[in-house]
Steps between C-alpha positions, in 0.01 A plus 500: 500500500823301492630720217437812712681357803784385276526848346507663845777264611698565183443873553632476856810321382562750223438797731776411747761680288262797481463494878877500553550789257211709637616430855842642414355788298239584761767528765667777301196676353375744759324788321143392422459152637158425359592631155823298503313185605236547228756572226718202587211261562320601179817476292602165644145363473466614139835352405436167678165459326619647172814291484292187558293588193817601315662170589198315370521691171873431474447140601264436213760658270853406608549365851861380466655841439313672783575235761869511411558877536234633742691400817814676374301817434347486850845439653655799321212734588483400866873496567555825310238685701620322817861609451386859445296491822789345696734776382246761613470319834875494557522872427257551787269790563127490555367337185145573604553862401582393143200359314716433191497128576133504396556639150272345240787324323617334821149391599435355154840329498424339834153399382644336189774323693266363766240387247730280290369201696146600401616494139616143555163410654329644194721290274410191699131590467545509122676165499227348719213655303375710795295812424702780667253786555342411836822361652686814385243727664526303824882501487500877443256561787706288739818684398324834560397401854837348592691798357278750683565312826873491421523878475334546839712229660807675359387834643477337843853361463658831392569622857667168579719505189602865532690672222627179339162409352627524141776250574248256647265545205781460248622184670147354486473578128839346426409185694175467305695546175750232599214267603328543162824424316590208729156346449545532124853357497388201707254415223761507225 
């Protein structure tokens, strides 16, 4: 039972980046809310759980390389997408009429970037000798639920944020990217 509670708590911690991203994305989505929520939640949940397993596999192979470069990859992905969204936000216009921000490549890029921490958790599982399957399923399920809620919370915030939603979302992504890199650099 303790392992389940621990996995839920780890999942909640890992899902906070997912929540921030889906909050920002949900506030600019607009076309089919339920479909958007399902796509984002499923993608983020799959990547959180999958990256935990992937991290475990990498951890049993070569942990040093992965832990050195993963934060830089997350930083570049998050800030790159964030800058693009900020530029769109500064240009103005109603971004809710343009579903291009939910292209598959963007969603997958965000899922990868926000699941780098799950990769690190998987590596730590390998180093500690923890079997990753059940914790990974729990982490993925928690990320699904948190991401789904994030989309709907973002939809509620859209009227408050107005037409500058992309700028807000981009700023959130850049801050997460900087946080990931700052956490990594503090460990060096």
